[in-house]
Coordinates of C-alpha atoms in Angstrom, one line a residue:
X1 CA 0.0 0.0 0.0
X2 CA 1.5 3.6 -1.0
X3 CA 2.4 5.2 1.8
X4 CA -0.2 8.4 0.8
X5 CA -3.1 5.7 1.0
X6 CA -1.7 4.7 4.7
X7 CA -2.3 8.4 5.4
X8 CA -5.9 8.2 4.0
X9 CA -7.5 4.8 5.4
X10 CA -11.3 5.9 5.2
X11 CA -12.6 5.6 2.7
X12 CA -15.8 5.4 0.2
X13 CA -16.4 2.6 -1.7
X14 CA -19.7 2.3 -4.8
X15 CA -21.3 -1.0 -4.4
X16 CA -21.8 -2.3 -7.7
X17 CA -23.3 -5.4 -8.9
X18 CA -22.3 -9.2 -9.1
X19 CA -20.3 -8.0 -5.6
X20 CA -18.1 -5.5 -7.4
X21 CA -16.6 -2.4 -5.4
X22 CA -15.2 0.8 -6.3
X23 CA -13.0 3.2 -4.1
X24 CA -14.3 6.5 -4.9
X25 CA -12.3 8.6 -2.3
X26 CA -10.1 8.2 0.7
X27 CA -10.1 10.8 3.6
X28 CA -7.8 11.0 6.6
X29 CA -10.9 11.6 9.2
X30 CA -14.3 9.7 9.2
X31 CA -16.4 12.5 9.6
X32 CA -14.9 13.8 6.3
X33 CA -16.0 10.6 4.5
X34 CA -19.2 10.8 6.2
X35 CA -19.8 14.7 5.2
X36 CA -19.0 13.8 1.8
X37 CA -20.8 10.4 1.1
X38 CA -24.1 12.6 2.0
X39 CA -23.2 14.6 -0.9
X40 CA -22.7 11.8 -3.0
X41 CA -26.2 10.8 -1.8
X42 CA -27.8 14.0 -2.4
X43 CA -26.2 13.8 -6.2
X44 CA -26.9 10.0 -6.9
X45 CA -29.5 9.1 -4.6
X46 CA -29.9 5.1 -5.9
X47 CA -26.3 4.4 -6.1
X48 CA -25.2 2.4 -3.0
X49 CA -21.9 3.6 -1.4
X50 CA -20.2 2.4 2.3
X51 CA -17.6 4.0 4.5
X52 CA -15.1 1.2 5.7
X53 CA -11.6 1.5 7.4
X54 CA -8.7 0.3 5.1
X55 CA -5.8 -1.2 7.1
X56 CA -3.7 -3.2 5.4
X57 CA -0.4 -5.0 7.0
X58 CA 2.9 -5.3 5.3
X59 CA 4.2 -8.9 5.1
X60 CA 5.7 -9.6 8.1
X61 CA 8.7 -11.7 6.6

């Protein structure tokens, strides 16, 4: 994972079907994911979108 995207792990992701995901953004704060994804709401009001935490780990060698 890019170090910038370690930075950013909220983030909003388009559920699509046949279980297919998009990441539309990343934010550094969860409120900022939340004030946005009402947006996206507001703009595309049948679309289905989720706020999750991305942590990845490294390999641990």
């Amino acid at each position: 994972m890019p170090y910038r995207d370690q930075l950013h792990p909220w983030c909003i992701i388009w559920l699509l079907p046949n279980a297919r995901t998009i990441i539309v953004k990343r934010f550094r704060r969860r409120n900022d994911a939340e004030a946005h994804m009402k947006v996206l709401r507001r703009m595309e009001p049948e679309a289905s979108y989720q706020i999750m935490f991305d942590a990845q780990r490294k390999n641990e060698e």
